[in-house]
Short mmCIF file of C-alpha atoms in Angstrom, two decimals:
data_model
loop_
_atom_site.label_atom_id
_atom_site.label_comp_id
_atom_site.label_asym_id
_atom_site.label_seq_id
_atom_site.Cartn_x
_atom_site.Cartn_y
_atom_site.Cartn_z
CA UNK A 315 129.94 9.43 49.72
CA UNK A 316 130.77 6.25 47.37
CA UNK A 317 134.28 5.33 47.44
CA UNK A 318 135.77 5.44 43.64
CA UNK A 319 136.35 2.29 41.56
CA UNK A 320 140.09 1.51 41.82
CA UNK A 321 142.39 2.33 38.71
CA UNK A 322 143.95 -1.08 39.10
CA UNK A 323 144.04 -3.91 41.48
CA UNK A 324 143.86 -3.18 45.22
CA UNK A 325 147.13 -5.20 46.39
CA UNK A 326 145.31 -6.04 49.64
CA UNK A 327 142.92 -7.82 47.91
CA UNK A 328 145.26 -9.89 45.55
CA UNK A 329 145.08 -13.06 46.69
CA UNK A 330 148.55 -15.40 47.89
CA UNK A 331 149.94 -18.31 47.94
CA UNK A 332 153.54 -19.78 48.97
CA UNK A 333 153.91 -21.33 45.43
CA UNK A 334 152.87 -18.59 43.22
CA UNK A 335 154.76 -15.10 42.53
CA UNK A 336 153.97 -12.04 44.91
CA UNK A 337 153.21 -8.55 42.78
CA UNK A 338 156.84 -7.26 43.05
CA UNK A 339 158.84 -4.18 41.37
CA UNK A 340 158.50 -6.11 38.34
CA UNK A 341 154.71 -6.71 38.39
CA UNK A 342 154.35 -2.94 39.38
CA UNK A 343 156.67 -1.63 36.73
CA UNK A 344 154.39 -3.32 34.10
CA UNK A 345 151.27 -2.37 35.38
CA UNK A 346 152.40 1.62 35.51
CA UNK A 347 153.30 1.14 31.88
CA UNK A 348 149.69 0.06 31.03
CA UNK A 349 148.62 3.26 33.13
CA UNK A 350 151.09 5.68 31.15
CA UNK A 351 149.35 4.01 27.96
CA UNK A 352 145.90 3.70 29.21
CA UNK A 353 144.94 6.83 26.96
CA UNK A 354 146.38 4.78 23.69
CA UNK A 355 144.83 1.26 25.14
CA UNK A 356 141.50 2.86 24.98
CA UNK A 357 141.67 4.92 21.67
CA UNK A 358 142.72 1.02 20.71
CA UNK A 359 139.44 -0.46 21.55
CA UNK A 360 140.60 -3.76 21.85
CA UNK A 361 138.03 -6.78 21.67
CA UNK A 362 140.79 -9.59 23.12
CA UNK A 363 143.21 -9.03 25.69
CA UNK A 364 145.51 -11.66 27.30
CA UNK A 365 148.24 -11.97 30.18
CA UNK A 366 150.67 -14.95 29.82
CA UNK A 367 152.11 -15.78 32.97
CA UNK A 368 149.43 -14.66 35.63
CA UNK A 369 150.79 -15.65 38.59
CA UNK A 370 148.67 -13.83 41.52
CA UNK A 371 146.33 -12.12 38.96
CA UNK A 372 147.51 -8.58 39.58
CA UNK A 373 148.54 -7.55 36.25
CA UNK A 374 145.10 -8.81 34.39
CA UNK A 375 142.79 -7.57 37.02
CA UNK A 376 144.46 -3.92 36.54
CA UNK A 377 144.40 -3.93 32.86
CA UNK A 378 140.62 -4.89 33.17
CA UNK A 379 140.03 -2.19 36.08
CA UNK A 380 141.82 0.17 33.51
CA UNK A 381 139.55 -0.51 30.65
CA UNK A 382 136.13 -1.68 31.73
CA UNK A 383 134.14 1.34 32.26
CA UNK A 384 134.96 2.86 28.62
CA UNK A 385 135.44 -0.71 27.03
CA UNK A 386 132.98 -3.14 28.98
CA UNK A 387 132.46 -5.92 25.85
CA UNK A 388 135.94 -6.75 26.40
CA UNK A 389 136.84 -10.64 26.62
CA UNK A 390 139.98 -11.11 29.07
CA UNK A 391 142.25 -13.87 29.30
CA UNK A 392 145.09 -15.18 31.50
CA UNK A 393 147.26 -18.60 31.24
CA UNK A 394 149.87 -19.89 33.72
CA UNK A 395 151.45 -22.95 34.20
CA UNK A 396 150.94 -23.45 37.46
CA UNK A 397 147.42 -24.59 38.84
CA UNK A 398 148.07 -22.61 41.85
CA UNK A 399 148.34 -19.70 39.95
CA UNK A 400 145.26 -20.22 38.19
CA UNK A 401 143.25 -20.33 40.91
CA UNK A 402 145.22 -17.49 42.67
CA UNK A 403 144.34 -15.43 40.06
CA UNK A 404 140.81 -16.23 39.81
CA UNK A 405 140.27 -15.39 43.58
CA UNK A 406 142.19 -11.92 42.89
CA UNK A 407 139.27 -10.89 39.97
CA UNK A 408 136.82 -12.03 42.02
CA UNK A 409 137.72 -9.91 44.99
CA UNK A 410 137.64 -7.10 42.69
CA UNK A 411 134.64 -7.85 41.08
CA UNK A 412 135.88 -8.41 37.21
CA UNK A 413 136.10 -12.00 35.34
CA UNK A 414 138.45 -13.46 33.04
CA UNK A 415 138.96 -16.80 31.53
CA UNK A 416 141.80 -18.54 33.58
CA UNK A 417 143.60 -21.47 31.42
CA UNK A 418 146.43 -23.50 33.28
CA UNK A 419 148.85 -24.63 30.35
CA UNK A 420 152.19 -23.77 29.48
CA UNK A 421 152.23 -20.34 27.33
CA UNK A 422 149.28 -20.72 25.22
CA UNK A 423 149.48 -24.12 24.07
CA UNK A 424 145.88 -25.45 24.11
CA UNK A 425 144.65 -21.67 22.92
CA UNK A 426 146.98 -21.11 19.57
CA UNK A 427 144.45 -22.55 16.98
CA UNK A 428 141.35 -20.61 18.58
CA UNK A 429 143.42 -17.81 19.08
CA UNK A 430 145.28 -17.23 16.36
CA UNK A 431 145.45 -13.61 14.76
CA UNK A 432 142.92 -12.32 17.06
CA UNK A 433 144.30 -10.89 20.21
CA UNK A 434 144.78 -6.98 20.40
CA UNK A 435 146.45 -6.73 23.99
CA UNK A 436 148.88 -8.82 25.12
CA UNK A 437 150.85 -8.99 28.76
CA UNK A 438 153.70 -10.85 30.14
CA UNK A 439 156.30 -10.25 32.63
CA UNK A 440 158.12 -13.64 32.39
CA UNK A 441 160.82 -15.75 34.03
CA UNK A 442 163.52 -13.33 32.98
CA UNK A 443 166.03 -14.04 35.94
CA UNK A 444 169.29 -15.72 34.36
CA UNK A 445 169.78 -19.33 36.00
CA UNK A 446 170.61 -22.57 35.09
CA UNK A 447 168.80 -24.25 32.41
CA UNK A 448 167.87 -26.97 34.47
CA UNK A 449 165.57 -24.83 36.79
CA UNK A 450 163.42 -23.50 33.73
CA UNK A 451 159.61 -25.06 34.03
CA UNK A 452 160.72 -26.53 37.33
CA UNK A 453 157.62 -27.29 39.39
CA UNK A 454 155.87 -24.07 42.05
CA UNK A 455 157.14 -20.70 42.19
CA UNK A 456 160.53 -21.15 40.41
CA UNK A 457 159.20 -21.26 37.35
CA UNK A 458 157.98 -17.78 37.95
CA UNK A 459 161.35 -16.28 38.12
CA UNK A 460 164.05 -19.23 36.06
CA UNK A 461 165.29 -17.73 32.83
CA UNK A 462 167.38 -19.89 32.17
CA UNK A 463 170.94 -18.54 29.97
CA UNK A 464 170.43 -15.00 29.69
CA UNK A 465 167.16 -15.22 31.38
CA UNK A 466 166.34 -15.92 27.86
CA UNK A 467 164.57 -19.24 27.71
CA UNK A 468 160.90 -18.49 28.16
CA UNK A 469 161.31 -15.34 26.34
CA UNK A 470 162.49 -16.90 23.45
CA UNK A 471 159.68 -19.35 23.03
CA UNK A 472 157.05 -17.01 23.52
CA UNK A 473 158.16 -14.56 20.93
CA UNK A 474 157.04 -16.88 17.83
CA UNK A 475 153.65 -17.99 19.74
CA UNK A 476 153.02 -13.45 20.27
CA UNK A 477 153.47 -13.54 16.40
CA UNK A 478 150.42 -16.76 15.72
CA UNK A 479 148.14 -14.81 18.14
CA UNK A 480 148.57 -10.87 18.04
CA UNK A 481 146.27 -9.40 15.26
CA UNK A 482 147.30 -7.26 12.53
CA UNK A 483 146.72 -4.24 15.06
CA UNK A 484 148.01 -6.61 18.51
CA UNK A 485 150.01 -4.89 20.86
CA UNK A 486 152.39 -6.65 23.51
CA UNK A 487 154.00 -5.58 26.52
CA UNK A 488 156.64 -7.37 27.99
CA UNK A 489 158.84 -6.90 30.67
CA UNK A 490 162.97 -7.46 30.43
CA UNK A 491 166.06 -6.88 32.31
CA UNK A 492 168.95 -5.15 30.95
CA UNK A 493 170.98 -8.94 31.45
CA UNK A 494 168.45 -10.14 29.06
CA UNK A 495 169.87 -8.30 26.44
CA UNK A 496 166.39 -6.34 24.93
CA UNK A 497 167.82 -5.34 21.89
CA UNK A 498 168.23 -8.66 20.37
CA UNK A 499 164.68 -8.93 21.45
CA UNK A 500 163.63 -5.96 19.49
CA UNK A 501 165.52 -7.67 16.94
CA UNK A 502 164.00 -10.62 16.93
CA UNK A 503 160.86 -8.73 16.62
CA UNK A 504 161.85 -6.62 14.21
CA UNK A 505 162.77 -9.28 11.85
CA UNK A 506 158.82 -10.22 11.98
CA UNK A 507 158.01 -7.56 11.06
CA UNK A 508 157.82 -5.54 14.74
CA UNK A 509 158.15 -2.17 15.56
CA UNK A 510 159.26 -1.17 19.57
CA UNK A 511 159.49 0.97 21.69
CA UNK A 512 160.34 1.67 25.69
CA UNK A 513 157.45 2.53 27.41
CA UNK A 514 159.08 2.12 31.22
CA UNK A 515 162.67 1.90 32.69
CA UNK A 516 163.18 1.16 36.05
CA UNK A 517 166.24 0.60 37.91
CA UNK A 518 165.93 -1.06 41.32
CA UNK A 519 168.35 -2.31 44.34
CA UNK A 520 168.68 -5.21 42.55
CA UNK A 521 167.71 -4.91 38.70
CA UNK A 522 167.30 -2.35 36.05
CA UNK A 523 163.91 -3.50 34.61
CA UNK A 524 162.54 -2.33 30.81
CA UNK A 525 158.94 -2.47 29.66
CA UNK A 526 158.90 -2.85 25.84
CA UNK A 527 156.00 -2.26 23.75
CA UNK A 528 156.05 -3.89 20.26
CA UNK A 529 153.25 -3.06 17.11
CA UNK A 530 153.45 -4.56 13.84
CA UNK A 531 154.98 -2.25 11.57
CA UNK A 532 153.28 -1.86 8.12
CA UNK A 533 156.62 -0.61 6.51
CA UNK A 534 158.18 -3.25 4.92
CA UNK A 535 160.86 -1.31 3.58
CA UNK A 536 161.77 0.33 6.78
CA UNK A 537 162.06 -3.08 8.38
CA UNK A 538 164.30 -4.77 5.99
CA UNK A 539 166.34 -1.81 5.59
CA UNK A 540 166.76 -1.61 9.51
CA UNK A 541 167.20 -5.43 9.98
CA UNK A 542 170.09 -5.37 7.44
CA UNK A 543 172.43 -4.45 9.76
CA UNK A 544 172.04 -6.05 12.91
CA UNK A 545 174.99 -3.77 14.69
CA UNK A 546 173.18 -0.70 13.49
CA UNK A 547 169.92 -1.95 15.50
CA UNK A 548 171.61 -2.64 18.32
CA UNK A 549 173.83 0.57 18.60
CA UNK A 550 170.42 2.12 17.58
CA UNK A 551 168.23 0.84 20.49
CA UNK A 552 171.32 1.37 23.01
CA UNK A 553 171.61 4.87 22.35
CA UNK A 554 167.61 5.00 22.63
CA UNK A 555 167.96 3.24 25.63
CA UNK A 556 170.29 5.68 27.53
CA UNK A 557 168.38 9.15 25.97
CA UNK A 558 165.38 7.14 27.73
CA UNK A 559 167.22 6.84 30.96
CA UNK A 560 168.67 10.67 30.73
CA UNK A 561 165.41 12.06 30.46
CA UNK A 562 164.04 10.13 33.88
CA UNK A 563 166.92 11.41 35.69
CA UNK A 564 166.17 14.65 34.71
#
């Protein structure tokens, strides 16, 4: 009897090394939010989908395990900073079977003006720890985890680059601690013109992580009306935040 294709990546075949980011709570967190919306991903019928941040590969070789048999035309992509990671991650699809195209540069940087408006699916689960700013973009696996203030750094300067590339139906996932403050993300978002939306909480030992989900949001109206008051948002996601929490202790 054939053995079924995997869902998503096989972590013994994900591929290591000392400088590059391990699959942790963090990595699985964002992958079981792509499962939980693997139903909507594929209604989607995305033609582009991209990870920022690949690290060992885990996160783009599940959302390509997820969608190939329904969606095989699909074109993949993954960037990292870190040449390590880039290779990492191409051993990890290749153990699996699936390709991507694997660009080492920082965010998107050498991809904006080919990419622009055009991707439908996008993934990142970022630096988000809070640590000085002078560990941010340091050099091997720190720069996997340094947030800088508020964990914030990265986050911040992707935000504007997920507006140039999503397309007017892009989706993007992103993973966030509570310390880095997720409504002002949503915020931030919102005042682009973003809708969002929790698709994952998931406290740990150590963190209470958040998997957002943000659309672009054809109301106009609604947005300006809702950015008008930035308290209102705020108080608005927070008391989303803890119904979301209620209802997975339930």
């Amino acid at each position: 009897m054939s053995k079924m294709p995997s869902r998503i990546a096989d972590i013994m075949r994900v591929s290591s090394h000392r400088e590059v980011y391990e699959p942790c709570d963090d990595s699985f967190a964002l992958v079981d939010a792509l499962l939980a919306d693997q139903t909507n991903l594929l209604n989607h019928n995305p033609k582009v989908c991209m990870e920022i941040g690949c690290g060992s590969g885990y996160v783009i070789t599940s959302l390509i395990l997820l969608l190939k048999e329904k969606l095989p035309n699909v074109h993949y992509l993954a960037t990292d900073t870190n040449p390590i990671a880039a290779r990492v991650t191409n051993e990890t699809l290749e153990a699996h079977g699936v390709s991507a195209e694997v660009v080492c540069t920082d965010i998107a940087s050498c991809l904006e003006e080919r990419l622009a408006g055009s991707v439908d699916v996008m993934v990142m689960n970022p630096p988000y720890v809070p640590t000085p700013e002078y560990e941010v973009g340091m050099e091997g696996i720190a720069s996997a985890w340094a947030g800088g203030e508020n964990g914030r750094s990265v986050i911040d300067r992707v935000l504007p680059v997920v507006d140039r590339l999503l397309s007017e139906r892009g989706w993007f996932y992103l993973v966030t601690l509570t310390s880095n403050y997720p409504s002002e993300i949503c915020l931030v978002m919102r005042k682009k013109g973003y809708a969002s939306r929790i698709v994952i909480q998931r406290s740990t030992e150590e963190e209470n992580l958040i998997i957002l989900k943000f659309w672009r949001d054809r109301d106009e109206e609604s947005v300006d009306k809702e950015t008008s008051s930035s308290v209102s948002f705020v108080s608005q996601f927070s008391r989303s935040l803890s119904s979301f929490m209620e209802k997975q202790w339930r």
